[in-house]
mmCIF file of C-alpha atoms in Angstrom:
data_model
loop_
_atom_site.group_PDB
_atom_site.id
_atom_site.type_symbol
_atom_site.label_atom_id
_atom_site.label_comp_id
_atom_site.label_asym_id
_atom_site.label_seq_id
_atom_site.Cartn_x
_atom_site.Cartn_y
_atom_site.Cartn_z
ATOM 1 C CA UNK A 1 29.641 -2.407 -99.692
ATOM 2 C CA UNK A 2 30.527 -2.209 -96.533
ATOM 3 C CA UNK A 3 29.004 -4.533 -93.895
ATOM 4 C CA UNK A 4 27.929 -0.899 -92.209
ATOM 5 C CA UNK A 5 25.713 0.096 -94.679
ATOM 6 C CA UNK A 6 24.084 -3.154 -95.556
ATOM 7 C CA UNK A 7 23.230 -2.726 -91.788
ATOM 8 C CA UNK A 8 21.951 0.599 -92.344
ATOM 9 C CA UNK A 9 19.858 0.241 -95.216
ATOM 10 C CA UNK A 10 18.343 -3.059 -93.940
ATOM 11 C CA UNK A 11 17.368 -1.110 -91.027
ATOM 12 C CA UNK A 12 16.145 1.913 -92.482
ATOM 13 C CA UNK A 13 14.180 -0.933 -94.666
ATOM 14 C CA UNK A 14 13.950 1.990 -97.815
ATOM 15 C CA UNK A 15 12.066 -0.204 -100.416
ATOM 16 C CA UNK A 16 11.649 -0.003 -103.604
ATOM 17 C CA UNK A 17 7.786 2.023 -103.826
ATOM 18 C CA UNK A 18 7.948 3.828 -100.493
ATOM 19 C CA UNK A 19 7.697 7.436 -100.282
ATOM 20 C CA UNK A 20 10.577 9.200 -98.790
ATOM 21 C CA UNK A 21 11.299 13.029 -98.212
ATOM 22 C CA UNK A 22 14.910 14.517 -98.130
ATOM 23 C CA UNK A 23 16.226 17.923 -98.738
ATOM 24 C CA UNK A 24 17.912 18.702 -102.505
ATOM 25 C CA UNK A 25 21.826 19.493 -101.658
ATOM 26 C CA UNK A 26 22.373 19.765 -105.605
ATOM 27 C CA UNK A 27 21.285 20.687 -108.856
ATOM 28 C CA UNK A 28 22.462 20.365 -112.236
ATOM 29 C CA UNK A 29 21.662 18.887 -115.997
ATOM 30 C CA UNK A 30 21.829 15.630 -114.950
ATOM 31 C CA UNK A 31 19.392 15.543 -111.671
ATOM 32 C CA UNK A 32 18.875 15.827 -108.394
ATOM 33 C CA UNK A 33 20.974 15.023 -105.149
ATOM 34 C CA UNK A 34 18.464 14.399 -102.803
ATOM 35 C CA UNK A 35 20.219 13.732 -99.050
ATOM 36 C CA UNK A 36 17.651 11.531 -97.287
ATOM 37 C CA UNK A 37 17.302 9.869 -93.816
ATOM 38 C CA UNK A 38 20.061 8.049 -92.278
ATOM 39 C CA UNK A 39 22.303 9.144 -93.862
ATOM 40 C CA UNK A 40 22.373 8.479 -97.602
ATOM 41 C CA UNK A 41 21.293 10.249 -100.626
ATOM 42 C CA UNK A 42 18.922 9.606 -103.121
ATOM 43 C CA UNK A 43 18.998 10.770 -106.916
ATOM 44 C CA UNK A 44 16.342 12.228 -109.125
ATOM 45 C CA UNK A 45 16.795 12.194 -113.390
ATOM 46 C CA UNK A 46 15.306 14.704 -115.340
ATOM 47 C CA UNK A 47 13.052 12.906 -116.338
ATOM 48 C CA UNK A 48 11.832 11.876 -113.095
ATOM 49 C CA UNK A 49 11.331 15.100 -112.138
ATOM 50 C CA UNK A 50 7.826 16.805 -113.841
ATOM 51 C CA UNK A 51 4.913 15.663 -115.520
ATOM 52 C CA UNK A 52 6.223 17.873 -118.402
ATOM 53 C CA UNK A 53 9.241 16.236 -120.823
ATOM 54 C CA UNK A 54 12.136 18.149 -121.385
ATOM 55 C CA UNK A 55 11.931 20.010 -117.683
ATOM 56 C CA UNK A 56 14.990 21.100 -116.776
ATOM 57 C CA UNK A 57 15.955 20.638 -112.642
ATOM 58 C CA UNK A 58 16.376 23.764 -111.771
ATOM 59 C CA UNK A 59 12.836 25.036 -112.882
ATOM 60 C CA UNK A 60 11.608 21.953 -110.558
ATOM 61 C CA UNK A 61 13.237 22.424 -107.396
ATOM 62 C CA UNK A 62 16.574 24.600 -106.137
ATOM 63 C CA UNK A 63 19.738 23.776 -102.906
ATOM 64 C CA UNK A 64 17.817 23.157 -99.873
ATOM 65 C CA UNK A 65 14.519 22.841 -100.801
ATOM 66 C CA UNK A 66 12.603 19.854 -100.054
ATOM 67 C CA UNK A 67 11.120 17.219 -102.000
ATOM 68 C CA UNK A 68 9.144 14.065 -101.667
ATOM 69 C CA UNK A 69 9.811 11.266 -103.799
ATOM 70 C CA UNK A 70 8.734 7.794 -104.405
ATOM 71 C CA UNK A 71 11.570 4.763 -104.499
ATOM 72 C CA UNK A 72 12.135 3.869 -107.712
ATOM 73 C CA UNK A 73 15.126 1.226 -107.093
ATOM 74 C CA UNK A 74 17.726 0.954 -103.746
ATOM 75 C CA UNK A 75 21.749 -0.445 -104.807
ATOM 76 C CA UNK A 76 21.970 -2.467 -101.997
ATOM 77 C CA UNK A 77 25.804 -2.911 -103.139
ATOM 78 C CA UNK A 78 26.791 1.059 -103.530
ATOM 79 C CA UNK A 79 23.577 2.495 -101.567
ATOM 80 C CA UNK A 80 22.302 4.194 -104.773
ATOM 81 C CA UNK A 81 18.736 5.094 -103.670
ATOM 82 C CA UNK A 82 16.873 6.240 -107.696
ATOM 83 C CA UNK A 83 14.006 7.823 -106.988
ATOM 84 C CA UNK A 84 11.180 9.500 -109.148
ATOM 85 C CA UNK A 85 8.885 12.795 -107.481
ATOM 86 C CA UNK A 86 6.773 12.700 -110.393
ATOM 87 C CA UNK A 87 5.271 9.230 -109.781
ATOM 88 C CA UNK A 88 5.639 10.151 -105.660
ATOM 89 C CA UNK A 89 3.298 12.928 -107.011
ATOM 90 C CA UNK A 90 1.012 11.661 -109.894
ATOM 91 C CA UNK A 91 -1.066 9.052 -107.568
ATOM 92 C CA UNK A 92 -2.193 11.162 -105.336
ATOM 93 C CA UNK A 93 -2.576 14.086 -108.060
ATOM 94 C CA UNK A 94 -5.150 12.029 -110.068
ATOM 95 C CA UNK A 95 -7.085 11.888 -106.544
ATOM 96 C CA UNK A 96 -7.101 15.230 -105.438
ATOM 97 C CA UNK A 97 -7.253 16.426 -109.044
ATOM 98 C CA UNK A 98 -10.914 14.183 -109.650
ATOM 99 C CA UNK A 99 -11.986 16.389 -106.134
ATOM 100 C CA UNK A 100 -11.411 19.709 -107.364
ATOM 101 C CA UNK A 101 -13.515 18.823 -110.624
ATOM 102 C CA UNK A 102 -16.452 17.377 -107.861
ATOM 103 C CA UNK A 103 -15.979 20.751 -105.738
ATOM 104 C CA UNK A 104 -15.029 23.105 -108.529
ATOM 105 C CA UNK A 105 -13.277 24.885 -106.568
ATOM 106 C CA UNK A 106 -10.543 26.165 -108.738
ATOM 107 C CA UNK A 107 -6.777 26.163 -108.782
ATOM 108 C CA UNK A 108 -3.388 28.072 -109.055
ATOM 109 C CA UNK A 109 -1.349 26.540 -111.120
ATOM 110 C CA UNK A 110 2.039 28.084 -112.747
ATOM 111 C CA UNK A 111 2.100 27.777 -117.157
ATOM 112 C CA UNK A 112 5.597 26.043 -117.421
ATOM 113 C CA UNK A 113 4.908 26.110 -121.985
ATOM 114 C CA UNK A 114 3.219 27.443 -124.249
ATOM 115 C CA UNK A 115 2.740 24.486 -127.305
ATOM 116 C CA UNK A 116 0.120 24.448 -130.125
ATOM 117 C CA UNK A 117 -3.511 25.137 -128.839
ATOM 118 C CA UNK A 118 -3.461 26.230 -125.018
ATOM 119 C CA UNK A 119 -1.363 26.003 -122.339
ATOM 120 C CA UNK A 120 0.902 23.449 -120.192
ATOM 121 C CA UNK A 121 1.138 23.569 -116.051
ATOM 122 C CA UNK A 122 2.240 20.801 -113.926
ATOM 123 C CA UNK A 123 -0.172 19.506 -111.015
ATOM 124 C CA UNK A 124 1.558 16.151 -110.370
ATOM 125 C CA UNK A 125 0.330 15.408 -113.538
ATOM 126 C CA UNK A 126 0.310 17.524 -116.756
ATOM 127 C CA UNK A 127 -2.265 19.562 -117.410
ATOM 128 C CA UNK A 128 -3.894 21.008 -120.442
ATOM 129 C CA UNK A 129 -5.918 24.759 -120.570
ATOM 130 C CA UNK A 130 -6.711 24.651 -124.378
ATOM 131 C CA UNK A 131 -6.544 28.326 -126.310
ATOM 132 C CA UNK A 132 -10.176 28.929 -126.225
ATOM 133 C CA UNK A 133 -10.048 28.289 -122.492
ATOM 134 C CA UNK A 134 -7.404 30.858 -121.254
ATOM 135 C CA UNK A 135 -9.842 33.597 -121.606
ATOM 136 C CA UNK A 136 -13.474 35.006 -121.670
ATOM 137 C CA UNK A 137 -12.042 36.340 -125.394
ATOM 138 C CA UNK A 138 -9.776 35.278 -128.053
ATOM 139 C CA UNK A 139 -5.839 35.447 -127.210
ATOM 140 C CA UNK A 140 -4.141 35.736 -130.339
ATOM 141 C CA UNK A 141 -0.213 35.421 -128.228
ATOM 142 C CA UNK A 142 -0.416 33.091 -125.133
ATOM 143 C CA UNK A 143 3.564 33.617 -124.466
ATOM 144 C CA UNK A 144 2.129 36.279 -122.502
ATOM 145 C CA UNK A 145 1.329 33.623 -119.938
ATOM 146 C CA UNK A 146 4.045 31.282 -119.694
ATOM 147 C CA UNK A 147 5.636 31.311 -116.264
ATOM 148 C CA UNK A 148 2.566 33.386 -114.928
ATOM 149 C CA UNK A 149 0.114 31.590 -112.052
ATOM 150 C CA UNK A 150 -2.934 31.478 -113.098
ATOM 151 C CA UNK A 151 -6.215 30.116 -111.465
ATOM 152 C CA UNK A 152 -7.759 27.552 -113.524
ATOM 153 C CA UNK A 153 -10.588 25.288 -112.742
ATOM 154 C CA UNK A 154 -10.162 21.043 -113.194
ATOM 155 C CA UNK A 155 -13.259 20.367 -116.186
ATOM 156 C CA UNK A 156 -12.373 16.846 -117.006
ATOM 157 C CA UNK A 157 -10.698 14.246 -115.344
ATOM 158 C CA UNK A 158 -9.021 11.077 -117.254
ATOM 159 C CA UNK A 159 -6.703 8.822 -115.096
ATOM 160 C CA UNK A 160 -6.490 6.290 -118.116
ATOM 161 C CA UNK A 161 -5.902 8.440 -121.289
ATOM 162 C CA UNK A 162 -3.309 10.568 -119.006
ATOM 163 C CA UNK A 163 -5.202 13.969 -119.411
ATOM 164 C CA UNK A 164 -6.218 16.902 -117.495
ATOM 165 C CA UNK A 165 -7.802 19.993 -118.661
ATOM 166 C CA UNK A 166 -7.445 23.296 -116.567
ATOM 167 C CA UNK A 167 -10.762 26.264 -117.857
ATOM 168 C CA UNK A 168 -9.548 29.748 -116.291
ATOM 169 C CA UNK A 169 -12.276 31.047 -118.728
ATOM 170 C CA UNK A 170 -14.761 30.043 -115.990
ATOM 171 C CA UNK A 171 -12.672 31.259 -112.930
ATOM 172 C CA UNK A 172 -13.023 34.088 -114.750
ATOM 173 C CA UNK A 173 -16.339 34.206 -115.974
ATOM 174 C CA UNK A 174 -17.322 32.938 -112.424
ATOM 175 C CA UNK A 175 -15.566 36.149 -110.899
ATOM 176 C CA UNK A 176 -17.593 38.837 -113.565
ATOM 177 C CA UNK A 177 -20.832 37.068 -112.632
ATOM 178 C CA UNK A 178 -20.160 37.774 -109.330
ATOM 179 C CA UNK A 179 -18.899 41.500 -109.845
ATOM 180 C CA UNK A 180 -21.999 41.959 -112.124
ATOM 181 C CA UNK A 181 -24.399 41.505 -109.188
ATOM 182 C CA UNK A 182 -22.538 43.751 -107.352
ATOM 183 C CA UNK A 183 -23.352 46.144 -109.818
ATOM 184 C CA UNK A 184 -26.383 45.872 -109.993
ATOM 185 C CA UNK A 185 -27.439 45.784 -106.828
ATOM 186 C CA UNK A 186 -25.183 49.616 -106.857
ATOM 187 C CA UNK A 187 -26.651 50.983 -109.880
ATOM 188 C CA UNK A 188 -29.187 53.105 -109.934
ATOM 189 C CA UNK A 189 -30.872 55.260 -112.687
ATOM 190 C CA UNK A 190 -29.291 58.685 -113.143
ATOM 191 C CA UNK A 191 -26.237 57.405 -111.776
ATOM 192 C CA UNK A 192 -22.958 58.353 -114.129
ATOM 193 C CA UNK A 193 -20.231 56.819 -114.497
ATOM 194 C CA UNK A 194 -17.472 56.173 -116.302
ATOM 195 C CA UNK A 195 -16.921 52.731 -118.856
ATOM 196 C CA UNK A 196 -15.088 51.234 -121.705
ATOM 197 C CA UNK A 197 -16.038 50.318 -124.724
ATOM 198 C CA UNK A 198 -16.610 47.219 -125.789
ATOM 199 C CA UNK A 199 -17.961 46.552 -129.035
ATOM 200 C CA UNK A 200 -20.094 48.148 -131.592
ATOM 201 C CA UNK A 201 -23.182 47.240 -132.850
ATOM 202 C CA UNK A 202 -25.433 48.608 -135.618
ATOM 203 C CA UNK A 203 -27.884 49.581 -132.975
ATOM 204 C CA UNK A 204 -25.746 50.874 -130.865
ATOM 205 C CA UNK A 205 -22.524 50.563 -128.200
ATOM 206 C CA UNK A 206 -21.702 48.114 -124.968
ATOM 207 C CA UNK A 207 -19.502 49.592 -122.560
ATOM 208 C CA UNK A 208 -18.260 47.353 -119.817
ATOM 209 C CA UNK A 209 -19.228 49.505 -116.250
ATOM 210 C CA UNK A 210 -16.879 48.170 -114.328
ATOM 211 C CA UNK A 211 -17.720 44.129 -113.971
ATOM 212 C CA UNK A 212 -21.293 44.364 -116.220
ATOM 213 C CA UNK A 213 -21.850 45.653 -120.262
ATOM 214 C CA UNK A 214 -24.841 47.569 -121.039
ATOM 215 C CA UNK A 215 -26.148 49.213 -123.781
ATOM 216 C CA UNK A 216 -25.757 52.943 -125.496
ATOM 217 C CA UNK A 217 -28.675 52.945 -127.525
ATOM 218 C CA UNK A 218 -27.355 54.210 -131.076
ATOM 219 C CA UNK A 219 -29.987 57.319 -130.169
ATOM 220 C CA UNK A 220 -28.258 57.662 -127.080
ATOM 221 C CA UNK A 221 -24.745 58.362 -128.100
ATOM 222 C CA UNK A 222 -25.082 61.561 -128.959
ATOM 223 C CA UNK A 223 -27.404 65.083 -128.756
ATOM 224 C CA UNK A 224 -26.514 64.920 -133.418
ATOM 225 C CA UNK A 225 -28.096 62.330 -135.982
ATOM 226 C CA UNK A 226 -25.679 58.965 -135.782
ATOM 227 C CA UNK A 227 -25.459 56.589 -138.872
ATOM 228 C CA UNK A 228 -23.354 54.124 -137.332
ATOM 229 C CA UNK A 229 -21.880 54.045 -133.035
ATOM 230 C CA UNK A 230 -18.755 54.498 -135.203
ATOM 231 C CA UNK A 231 -19.418 57.936 -135.867
ATOM 232 C CA UNK A 232 -18.831 58.941 -132.137
ATOM 233 C CA UNK A 233 -16.820 55.949 -130.179
ATOM 234 C CA UNK A 234 -14.692 53.315 -130.576
ATOM 235 C CA UNK A 235 -13.623 50.069 -129.206
ATOM 236 C CA UNK A 236 -11.137 50.795 -126.080
ATOM 237 C CA UNK A 237 -12.602 54.290 -125.861
ATOM 238 C CA UNK A 238 -13.374 55.586 -121.870
ATOM 239 C CA UNK A 239 -16.899 57.213 -121.943
ATOM 240 C CA UNK A 240 -18.536 58.537 -119.188
ATOM 241 C CA UNK A 241 -22.460 57.237 -119.075
ATOM 242 C CA UNK A 242 -26.002 58.090 -117.468
ATOM 243 C CA UNK A 243 -27.676 54.586 -115.889
ATOM 244 C CA UNK A 244 -31.005 54.492 -117.590
ATOM 245 C CA UNK A 245 -32.310 52.029 -116.552
ATOM 246 C CA UNK A 246 -31.470 48.550 -114.783
ATOM 247 C CA UNK A 247 -32.620 45.190 -115.259
ATOM 248 C CA UNK A 248 -31.137 42.593 -112.357
ATOM 249 C CA UNK A 249 -33.766 39.695 -113.991
ATOM 250 C CA UNK A 250 -32.933 39.523 -117.751
ATOM 251 C CA UNK A 251 -29.281 40.864 -116.581
ATOM 252 C CA UNK A 252 -29.564 44.245 -118.752
ATOM 253 C CA UNK A 253 -28.139 48.205 -118.178
ATOM 254 C CA UNK A 254 -29.030 50.333 -120.453
ATOM 255 C CA UNK A 255 -27.075 53.695 -120.665
ATOM 256 C CA UNK A 256 -26.656 56.822 -122.295
ATOM 257 C CA UNK A 257 -23.751 59.311 -123.377
ATOM 258 C CA UNK A 258 -25.607 62.235 -124.542
ATOM 259 C CA UNK A 259 -27.488 62.668 -120.994
ATOM 260 C CA UNK A 260 -23.681 62.186 -119.576
ATOM 261 C CA UNK A 261 -22.902 65.859 -122.028
ATOM 262 C CA UNK A 262 -24.248 68.851 -120.808
ATOM 263 C CA UNK A 263 -27.268 69.778 -122.393
ATOM 264 C CA UNK A 264 -27.130 71.800 -125.704
ATOM 265 C CA UNK A 265 -30.234 73.788 -125.075
ATOM 266 C CA UNK A 266 -28.601 75.011 -121.715
ATOM 267 C CA UNK A 267 -25.172 75.438 -123.625
ATOM 268 C CA UNK A 268 -26.176 77.468 -126.485
ATOM 269 C CA UNK A 269 -29.016 78.004 -126.770
ATOM 270 C CA UNK A 270 -29.053 81.828 -125.050
ATOM 271 C CA UNK A 271 -26.704 82.564 -128.653
ATOM 272 C CA UNK A 272 -29.550 83.071 -131.191
ATOM 273 C CA UNK A 273 -32.792 85.382 -130.638
ATOM 274 C CA UNK A 274 -35.264 86.513 -133.312
ATOM 275 C CA UNK A 275 -34.406 87.635 -136.403
ATOM 276 C CA UNK A 276 -31.137 86.639 -135.795
ATOM 277 C CA UNK A 277 -29.375 85.039 -139.314
ATOM 278 C CA UNK A 278 -26.302 82.247 -138.985
ATOM 279 C CA UNK A 279 -24.974 79.665 -140.579
ATOM 280 C CA UNK A 280 -26.198 75.651 -140.004
ATOM 281 C CA UNK A 281 -25.918 72.229 -141.739
ATOM 282 C CA UNK A 282 -28.406 69.968 -142.122
ATOM 283 C CA UNK A 283 -28.727 67.489 -140.605
ATOM 284 C CA UNK A 284 -32.031 65.680 -141.477
ATOM 285 C CA UNK A 285 -34.418 66.387 -144.493
ATOM 286 C CA UNK A 286 -38.538 64.936 -143.391
ATOM 287 C CA UNK A 287 -41.572 65.201 -145.004
ATOM 288 C CA UNK A 288 -42.831 69.206 -143.260
ATOM 289 C CA UNK A 289 -39.507 70.719 -143.421
ATOM 290 C CA UNK A 290 -35.753 70.296 -142.625
ATOM 291 C CA UNK A 291 -33.731 70.125 -139.572
ATOM 292 C CA UNK A 292 -30.667 72.889 -139.639
ATOM 293 C CA UNK A 293 -27.884 72.229 -136.737
ATOM 294 C CA UNK A 294 -26.807 75.578 -135.458
ATOM 295 C CA UNK A 295 -25.139 74.172 -132.477
ATOM 296 C CA UNK A 296 -23.324 70.449 -131.853
ATOM 297 C CA UNK A 297 -26.832 69.155 -131.126
ATOM 298 C CA UNK A 298 -29.050 72.352 -131.037
ATOM 299 C CA UNK A 299 -31.119 72.421 -134.222
ATOM 300 C CA UNK A 300 -33.866 74.295 -135.228
ATOM 301 C CA UNK A 301 -36.504 73.316 -137.717
ATOM 302 C CA UNK A 302 -36.963 74.630 -141.039
ATOM 303 C CA UNK A 303 -41.000 74.726 -141.710
ATOM 304 C CA UNK A 304 -40.917 73.952 -145.753
ATOM 305 C CA UNK A 305 -43.351 76.609 -146.114
ATOM 306 C CA UNK A 306 -40.072 78.602 -145.253
ATOM 307 C CA UNK A 307 -37.569 76.122 -147.232
ATOM 308 C CA UNK A 308 -38.383 79.041 -150.126
ATOM 309 C CA UNK A 309 -39.590 82.326 -151.419
ATOM 310 C CA UNK A 310 -41.216 79.871 -153.890
ATOM 311 C CA UNK A 311 -43.420 77.207 -153.927
ATOM 312 C CA UNK A 312 -41.347 74.249 -152.473
ATOM 313 C CA UNK A 313 -44.096 70.504 -152.537
ATOM 314 C CA UNK A 314 -41.317 68.526 -151.305
ATOM 315 C CA UNK A 315 -38.209 70.058 -148.760
ATOM 316 C CA UNK A 316 -35.500 66.597 -150.461
ATOM 317 C CA UNK A 317 -36.247 68.373 -153.535
ATOM 318 C CA UNK A 318 -34.047 71.802 -152.361
ATOM 319 C CA UNK A 319 -32.163 70.338 -149.565
ATOM 320 C CA UNK A 320 -29.892 67.632 -148.500
ATOM 321 C CA UNK A 321 -28.300 66.001 -145.740
ATOM 322 C CA UNK A 322 -24.746 67.624 -145.044
ATOM 323 C CA UNK A 323 -25.976 70.796 -146.662
ATOM 324 C CA UNK A 324 -24.467 73.765 -145.623
ATOM 325 C CA UNK A 325 -27.390 76.744 -145.258
ATOM 326 C CA UNK A 326 -27.754 80.574 -143.973
ATOM 327 C CA UNK A 327 -31.113 80.664 -142.062
ATOM 328 C CA UNK A 328 -33.452 83.229 -139.755
ATOM 329 C CA UNK A 329 -33.972 82.960 -136.631
ATOM 330 C CA UNK A 330 -37.379 83.362 -136.577
ATOM 331 C CA UNK A 331 -39.053 82.206 -132.878
ATOM 332 C CA UNK A 332 -37.236 80.624 -129.770
ATOM 333 C CA UNK A 333 -38.958 78.771 -127.470
ATOM 334 C CA UNK A 334 -36.381 77.170 -124.480
ATOM 335 C CA UNK A 335 -38.858 75.592 -122.941
ATOM 336 C CA UNK A 336 -40.533 73.526 -125.674
ATOM 337 C CA UNK A 337 -36.789 73.145 -126.599
ATOM 338 C CA UNK A 338 -37.451 74.749 -130.399
ATOM 339 C CA UNK A 339 -36.410 77.034 -132.890
ATOM 340 C CA UNK A 340 -38.241 78.086 -135.826
ATOM 341 C CA UNK A 341 -35.938 79.322 -139.114
ATOM 342 C CA UNK A 342 -36.534 80.504 -142.601
ATOM 343 C CA UNK A 343 -34.337 80.675 -145.581
ATOM 344 C CA UNK A 344 -36.967 82.579 -147.264
ATOM 345 C CA UNK A 345 -34.713 85.859 -147.733
ATOM 346 C CA UNK A 346 -32.812 84.750 -144.969
ATOM 347 C CA UNK A 347 -29.615 86.494 -146.666
ATOM 348 C CA UNK A 348 -30.689 89.946 -147.149
ATOM 349 C CA UNK A 349 -31.330 92.611 -144.215
ATOM 350 C CA UNK A 350 -34.241 92.732 -142.047
ATOM 351 C CA UNK A 351 -36.216 95.072 -143.099
ATOM 352 C CA UNK A 352 -37.279 93.337 -146.603
ATOM 353 C CA UNK A 353 -35.224 93.692 -149.626
ATOM 354 C CA UNK A 354 -34.723 96.446 -152.529
ATOM 355 C CA UNK A 355 -36.239 99.988 -150.062
ATOM 356 C CA UNK A 356 -35.470 102.664 -151.694
ATOM 357 C CA UNK A 357 -34.802 101.787 -155.522
ATOM 358 C CA UNK A 358 -38.844 101.291 -156.074
ATOM 359 C CA UNK A 359 -41.315 98.513 -156.311
ATOM 360 C CA UNK A 360 -40.536 96.924 -158.759
ATOM 361 C CA UNK A 361 -41.218 93.049 -159.077
ATOM 362 C CA UNK A 362 -42.973 93.450 -155.784
ATOM 363 C CA UNK A 363 -44.917 96.191 -156.334
ATOM 364 C CA UNK A 364 -42.409 98.474 -158.015
ATOM 365 C CA UNK A 365 -45.011 101.593 -160.088
ATOM 366 C CA UNK A 366 -43.026 100.911 -164.254
ATOM 367 C CA UNK A 367 -43.007 104.464 -166.005
ATOM 368 C CA UNK A 368 -43.396 103.719 -169.911
ATOM 369 C CA UNK A 369 -42.564 106.027 -172.630
ATOM 370 C CA UNK A 370 -45.192 107.552 -174.230
ATOM 371 C CA UNK A 371 -47.171 105.990 -176.526
ATOM 372 C CA UNK A 372 -47.228 108.352 -180.229
ATOM 373 C CA UNK A 373 -49.821 106.919 -182.763
ATOM 374 C CA UNK A 374 -49.973 105.807 -186.668
ATOM 375 C CA UNK A 375 -51.476 109.391 -187.553
ATOM 376 C CA UNK A 376 -48.824 111.433 -186.251
ATOM 377 C CA UNK A 377 -50.892 113.110 -183.927
ATOM 378 C CA UNK A 378 -49.113 113.914 -180.366
ATOM 379 C CA UNK A 379 -51.258 113.381 -176.937
ATOM 380 C CA UNK A 380 -52.361 111.016 -174.276
ATOM 381 C CA UNK A 381 -53.443 108.255 -175.684
ATOM 382 C CA UNK A 382 -56.358 106.273 -173.847
ATOM 383 C CA UNK A 383 -53.724 104.063 -172.267
ATOM 384 C CA UNK A 384 -51.386 106.796 -171.323
ATOM 385 C CA UNK A 385 -55.381 107.978 -168.584
ATOM 386 C CA UNK A 386 -55.768 105.417 -167.778
ATOM 387 C CA UNK A 387 -53.413 102.416 -168.042
ATOM 388 C CA UNK A 388 -53.021 102.647 -164.113
ATOM 389 C CA UNK A 389 -56.584 101.320 -163.961
ATOM 390 C CA UNK A 390 -55.909 98.776 -165.762
ATOM 391 C CA UNK A 391 -52.643 97.186 -164.067
#
């Protein structure tokens, strides 16, 4: 080593442990070359570039970028300076993570790797986002996040164990709560909006209406009777809903799909007149009769007394849900939204049956041949003369 170089290094006072800044002049598989002040250069091996083992130098820096590193060793003979970017960042990184933990402020991190159980990022130290804290819902494929920049919160800092845990879910939940608050302030009963079906339960469907989930009770899914919400909607469906109630304190929104649809009475009621004979489907059977659907959402009642010409004790003895029947319209009451139906003689023309064929079993007079006496004498008998009086 020349005296000039030795003197230059001595004057520069570059010592082990110092933190220096320089410009990257070369990047290859063996590491990074950095031009330092005073005309000499340093080298950063791949192991000292990142807190994540196995990281390629080109994934961390590029030629022309500025890098800050800690001096690990100065070779006074060759003028070679060994540097570590990882160690320069480490001490300040732990301090900063502790501050973020206390303040609750989110941090942006680039996902550098996907490992079993979660995501890995480099924030000067190795940061880990468990799979359960990546999203508000279960994520099957974590590979989609590799290379992405995510916002997360620091939830655990332990320098002694080199442990740093982040949560993206905490950020998403906070953002969701903020959107929900705005939504509760903006929504009013009667509003008609669009939403996405999130999940189904036995009692209804939860619909995301832009930051908060509202419940469409099973009775509000359709104008027709619904046994299970899956008969009407599926997860992921876009639906139009009407807001029924908003309760900010309880965090509840009550919605209705059927209230956002055209009223069946307005659509179909004018199609029917008393005396019309139409086809329908039995939807519900109750003690006092059966409700028959004439059009989607439009039902009429067949009272138990109108189910058959014969006496019926229980409607369920004669009718079952899903059964197709022929009914006659008895009356239409738009104001009360009621249609009365009858199945008695509903298949016959108006005006009764058997016209022009005598009265028969409903009053037809039967004519019988004249009876003969045993003694062979002919002539009218008492039955012939007065039979009609005894009928």
